[in-house]
Short mmCIF file of C-alpha atoms and ligand atoms in Angstrom, two decimals:
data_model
loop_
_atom_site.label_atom_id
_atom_site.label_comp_id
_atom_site.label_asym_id
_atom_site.label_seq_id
_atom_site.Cartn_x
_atom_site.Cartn_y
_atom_site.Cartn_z
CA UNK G 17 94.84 131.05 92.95
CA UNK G 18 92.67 131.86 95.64
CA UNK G 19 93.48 129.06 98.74
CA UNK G 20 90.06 127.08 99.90
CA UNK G 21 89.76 125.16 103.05
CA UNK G 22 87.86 121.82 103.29
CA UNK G 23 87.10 120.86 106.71
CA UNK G 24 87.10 117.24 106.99
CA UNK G 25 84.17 116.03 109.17
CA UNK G 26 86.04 113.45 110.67
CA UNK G 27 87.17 115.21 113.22
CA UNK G 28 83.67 116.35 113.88
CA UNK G 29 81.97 115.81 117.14
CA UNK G 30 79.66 113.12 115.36
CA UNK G 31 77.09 112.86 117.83
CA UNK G 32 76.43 116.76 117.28
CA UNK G 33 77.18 116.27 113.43
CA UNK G 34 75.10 119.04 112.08
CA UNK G 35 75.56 121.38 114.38
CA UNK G 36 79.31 121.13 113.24
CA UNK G 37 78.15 120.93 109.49
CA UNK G 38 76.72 124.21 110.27
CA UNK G 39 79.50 125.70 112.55
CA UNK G 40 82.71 125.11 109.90
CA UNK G 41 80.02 126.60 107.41
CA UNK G 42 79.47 129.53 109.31
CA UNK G 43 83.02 130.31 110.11
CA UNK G 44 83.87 130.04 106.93
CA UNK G 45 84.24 126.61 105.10
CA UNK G 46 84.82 126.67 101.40
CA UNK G 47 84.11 122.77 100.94
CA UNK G 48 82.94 120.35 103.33
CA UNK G 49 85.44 117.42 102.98
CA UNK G 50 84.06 113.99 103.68
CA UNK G 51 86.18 110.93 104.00
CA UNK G 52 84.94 107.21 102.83
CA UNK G 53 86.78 104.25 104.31
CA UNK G 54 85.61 100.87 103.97
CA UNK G 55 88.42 99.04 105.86
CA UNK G 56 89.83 97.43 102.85
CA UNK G 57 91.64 100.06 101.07
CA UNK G 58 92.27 101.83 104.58
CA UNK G 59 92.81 100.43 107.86
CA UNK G 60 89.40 102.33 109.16
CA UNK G 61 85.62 102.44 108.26
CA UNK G 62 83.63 105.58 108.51
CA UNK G 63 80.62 106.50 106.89
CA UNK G 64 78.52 105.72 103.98
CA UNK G 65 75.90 107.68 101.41
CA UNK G 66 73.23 107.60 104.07
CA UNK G 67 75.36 110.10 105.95
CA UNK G 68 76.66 112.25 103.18
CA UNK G 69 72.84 112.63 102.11
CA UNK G 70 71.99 113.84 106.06
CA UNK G 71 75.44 116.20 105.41
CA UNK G 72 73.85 117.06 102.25
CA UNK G 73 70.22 118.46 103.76
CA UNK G 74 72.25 120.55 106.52
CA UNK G 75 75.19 121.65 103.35
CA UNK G 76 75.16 125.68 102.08
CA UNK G 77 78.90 124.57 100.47
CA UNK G 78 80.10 121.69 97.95
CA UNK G 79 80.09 118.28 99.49
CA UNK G 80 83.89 116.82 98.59
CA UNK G 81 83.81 113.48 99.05
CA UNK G 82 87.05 111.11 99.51
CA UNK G 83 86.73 107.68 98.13
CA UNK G 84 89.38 105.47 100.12
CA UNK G 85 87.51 102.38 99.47
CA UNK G 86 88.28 99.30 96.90
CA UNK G 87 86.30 98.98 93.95
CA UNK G 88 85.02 102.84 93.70
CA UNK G 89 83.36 102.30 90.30
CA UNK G 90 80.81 100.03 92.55
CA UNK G 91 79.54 103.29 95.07
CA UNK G 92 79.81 106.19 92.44
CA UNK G 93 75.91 106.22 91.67
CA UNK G 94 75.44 106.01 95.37
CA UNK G 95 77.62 109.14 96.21
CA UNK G 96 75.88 111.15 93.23
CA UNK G 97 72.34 110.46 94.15
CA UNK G 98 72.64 111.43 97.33
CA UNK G 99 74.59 115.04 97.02
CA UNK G 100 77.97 114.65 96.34
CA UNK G 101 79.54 117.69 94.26
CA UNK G 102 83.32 116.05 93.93
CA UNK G 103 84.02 112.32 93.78
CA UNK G 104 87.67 111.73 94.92
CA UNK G 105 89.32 108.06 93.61
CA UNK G 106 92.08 106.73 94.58
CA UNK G 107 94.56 105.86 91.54
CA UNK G 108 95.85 102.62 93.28
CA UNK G 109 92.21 101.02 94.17
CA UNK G 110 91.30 102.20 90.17
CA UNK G 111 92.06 99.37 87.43
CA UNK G 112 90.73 101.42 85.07
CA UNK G 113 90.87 105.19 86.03
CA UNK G 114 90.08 107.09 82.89
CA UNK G 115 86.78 105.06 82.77
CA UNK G 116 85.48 106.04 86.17
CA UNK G 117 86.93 109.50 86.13
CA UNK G 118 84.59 109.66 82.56
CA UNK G 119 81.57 108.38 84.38
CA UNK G 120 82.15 110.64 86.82
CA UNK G 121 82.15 113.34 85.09
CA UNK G 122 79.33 112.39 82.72
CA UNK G 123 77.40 112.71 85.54
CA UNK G 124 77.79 115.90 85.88
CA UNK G 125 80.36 115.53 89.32
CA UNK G 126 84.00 116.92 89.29
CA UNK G 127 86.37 114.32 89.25
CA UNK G 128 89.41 114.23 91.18
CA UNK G 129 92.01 111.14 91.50
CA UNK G 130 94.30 110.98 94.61
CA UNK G 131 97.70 109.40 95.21
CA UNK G 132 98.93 108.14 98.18
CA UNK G 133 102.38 109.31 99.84
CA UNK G 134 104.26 106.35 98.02
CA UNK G 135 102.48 106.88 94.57
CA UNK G 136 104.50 108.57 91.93
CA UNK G 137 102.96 111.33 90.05
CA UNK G 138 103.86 109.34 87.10
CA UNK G 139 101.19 107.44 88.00
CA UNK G 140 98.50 110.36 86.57
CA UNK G 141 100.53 111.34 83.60
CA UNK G 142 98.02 110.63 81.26
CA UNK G 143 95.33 111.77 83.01
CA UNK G 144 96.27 114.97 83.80
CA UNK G 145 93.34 116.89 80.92
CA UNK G 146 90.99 114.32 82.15
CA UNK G 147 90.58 114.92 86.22
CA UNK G 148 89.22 118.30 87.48
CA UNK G 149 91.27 118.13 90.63
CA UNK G 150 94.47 116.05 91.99
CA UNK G 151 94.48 115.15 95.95
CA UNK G 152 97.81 114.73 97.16
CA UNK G 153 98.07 112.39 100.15
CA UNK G 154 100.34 114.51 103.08
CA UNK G 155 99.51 111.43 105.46
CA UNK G 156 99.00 108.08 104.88
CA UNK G 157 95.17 107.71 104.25
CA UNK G 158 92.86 106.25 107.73
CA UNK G 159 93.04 108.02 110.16
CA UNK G 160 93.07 111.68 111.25
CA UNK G 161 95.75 113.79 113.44
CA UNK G 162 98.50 112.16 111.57
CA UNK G 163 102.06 114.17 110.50
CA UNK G 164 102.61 115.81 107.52
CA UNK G 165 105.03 114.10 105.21
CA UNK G 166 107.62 116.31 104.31
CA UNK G 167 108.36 114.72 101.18
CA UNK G 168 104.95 115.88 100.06
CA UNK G 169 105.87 119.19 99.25
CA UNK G 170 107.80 118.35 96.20
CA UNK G 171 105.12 116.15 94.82
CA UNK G 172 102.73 119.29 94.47
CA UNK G 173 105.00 121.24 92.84
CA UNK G 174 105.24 118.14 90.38
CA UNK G 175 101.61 117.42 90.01
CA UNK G 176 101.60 121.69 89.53
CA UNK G 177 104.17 121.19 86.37
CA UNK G 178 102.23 118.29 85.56
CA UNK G 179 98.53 119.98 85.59
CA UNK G 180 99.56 123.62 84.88
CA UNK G 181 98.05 126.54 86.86
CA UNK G 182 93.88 126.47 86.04
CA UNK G 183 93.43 123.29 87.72
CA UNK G 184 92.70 122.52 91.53
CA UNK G 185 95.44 120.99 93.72
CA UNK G 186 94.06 119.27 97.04
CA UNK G 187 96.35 118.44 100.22
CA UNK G 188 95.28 116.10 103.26
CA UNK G 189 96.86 115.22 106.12
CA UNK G 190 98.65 117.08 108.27
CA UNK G 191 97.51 120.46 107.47
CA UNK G 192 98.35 122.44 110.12
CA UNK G 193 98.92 126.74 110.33
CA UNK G 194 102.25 125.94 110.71
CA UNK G 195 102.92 124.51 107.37
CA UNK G 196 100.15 125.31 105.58
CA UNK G 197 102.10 128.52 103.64
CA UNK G 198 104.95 125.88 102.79
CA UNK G 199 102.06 123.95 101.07
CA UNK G 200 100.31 126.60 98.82
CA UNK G 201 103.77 128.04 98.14
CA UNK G 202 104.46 124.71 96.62
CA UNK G 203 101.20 124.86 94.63
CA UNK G 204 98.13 123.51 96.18
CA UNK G 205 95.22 125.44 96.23
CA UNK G 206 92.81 123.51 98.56
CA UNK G 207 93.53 122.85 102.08
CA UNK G 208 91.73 120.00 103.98
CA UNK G 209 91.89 119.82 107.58
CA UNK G 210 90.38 117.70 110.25
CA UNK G 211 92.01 117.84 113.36
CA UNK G 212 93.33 121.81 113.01
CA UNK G 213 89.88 123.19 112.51
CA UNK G 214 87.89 121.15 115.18
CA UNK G 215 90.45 120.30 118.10
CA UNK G 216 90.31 124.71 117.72
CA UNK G 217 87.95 126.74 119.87
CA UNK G 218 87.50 129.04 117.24
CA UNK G 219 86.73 127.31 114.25
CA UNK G 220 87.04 130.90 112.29
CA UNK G 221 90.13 131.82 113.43
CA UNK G 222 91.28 128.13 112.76
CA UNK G 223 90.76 128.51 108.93
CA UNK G 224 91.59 131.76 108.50
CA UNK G 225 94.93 131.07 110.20
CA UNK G 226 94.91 128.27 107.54
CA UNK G 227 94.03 130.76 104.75
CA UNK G 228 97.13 132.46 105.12
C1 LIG F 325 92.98 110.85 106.26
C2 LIG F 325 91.81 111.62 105.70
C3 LIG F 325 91.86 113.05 106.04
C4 LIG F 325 91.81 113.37 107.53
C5 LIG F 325 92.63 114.59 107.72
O1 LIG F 325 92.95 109.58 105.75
O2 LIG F 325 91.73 111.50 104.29
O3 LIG F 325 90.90 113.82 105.33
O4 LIG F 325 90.52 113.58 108.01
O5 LIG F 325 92.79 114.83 109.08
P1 LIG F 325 93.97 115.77 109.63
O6 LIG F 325 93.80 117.11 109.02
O7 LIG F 325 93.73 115.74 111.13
O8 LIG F 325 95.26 115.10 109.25
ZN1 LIG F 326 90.45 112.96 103.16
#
């Protein structure tokens, strides 16, 4: 499968926001990544639909958006009316996750579920036909510029086995051109990277470095 890189605008220069939208675009952004916190689920708050929908008027690529908020099925109209092209749940803020990754979907929006670090992929084992794309935690989810967690790598390989090889298998956290071969080899396809792509001076070289 053919490895895409998601910048995640968190690491963005936020006062120059779309002038960074555009930059990662123009060196070569598959995805834009964008990452939701509401200070429940995660120790952090970022941004809401008001600023994915300014993302969304500057976007040429697919707006990826990373729920790590409590009570998702509340905000999922919000995030599709104003642009987003994947919706990104968490599994352990979801009491029922085949309903909202159906809603989601019925809307016309891939679906994706993510697990964090401690989850097991157990926890998706009957969702597996249902999601268009599993996010694998690397870090624990808040914050940016955070270490990979090893242990990480063997969790792709079993959410690979788990989803076979058609569908799309995000890592975050972490990401850095120093591991990112040891995390496609293990079977993700799409890269997200904050810190790697916009602490770089060349955002280009950044993700093609990433690219492999
Ligand atoms: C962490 C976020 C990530 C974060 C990644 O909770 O979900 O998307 O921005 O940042 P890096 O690549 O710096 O770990
Ligand atoms: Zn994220």
């Amino acid at each position: 499968m053919k490895v895409l890189i998601a910048p995640s605008i968190l690491s963005a220069d936020f006062c120059r926001l779309a002038e960074e939208v555009v930059a990662v675009q123009e060196a070569g952004a598959d995805l834009l990544h964008l990452d939701i916190m509401d200070g429940h689920f995660v120790p952090n708050i970022t941004f809401g639909p008001a600023v994915v929908g300014a993302i969304k008027s500057v976007a040429t690529v697919p707006l990826d958006v990373h729920l790590m908020i409590e009570n998702p099925e509340k905000f999922i109209d919000d995030f599709a009316s104003v642009g987003a092209d994947i919706l990104t749940v968490h599994v352990e803020a979801c009491n029922h996750l085949h309903r909202i990754i159906h809603k989601i979907k019925d809307m016309g929006i891939k679906a994706a579920v993510s697990l964090n670090p401690s989850t097991p992929v157990e926890s998706i084992q009957y969702m597996a036909d249902d999601v268009d794309m599993v996010l694998v935690m690397s870090v624990n989810p808040g914050f940016s510029g955070q270490k990979f967690i090893p242990q990480a790598l063997r969790k792709i390989a079993s959410v690979r086995e788990l989803v076979g090889s058609k569908k799309d298998i995000q890592v975050d956290g972490g990401i850095t051109r120093e591991n990112a071969s040891r995390v496609t080899g293990a079977g993700a396809n799409i890269l997200v990277a904050g810190s790697s792509v916009f602490s770089a001076s060349d955002y280009a070289e950044a993700i093609k470095a990433l690219r492999g």
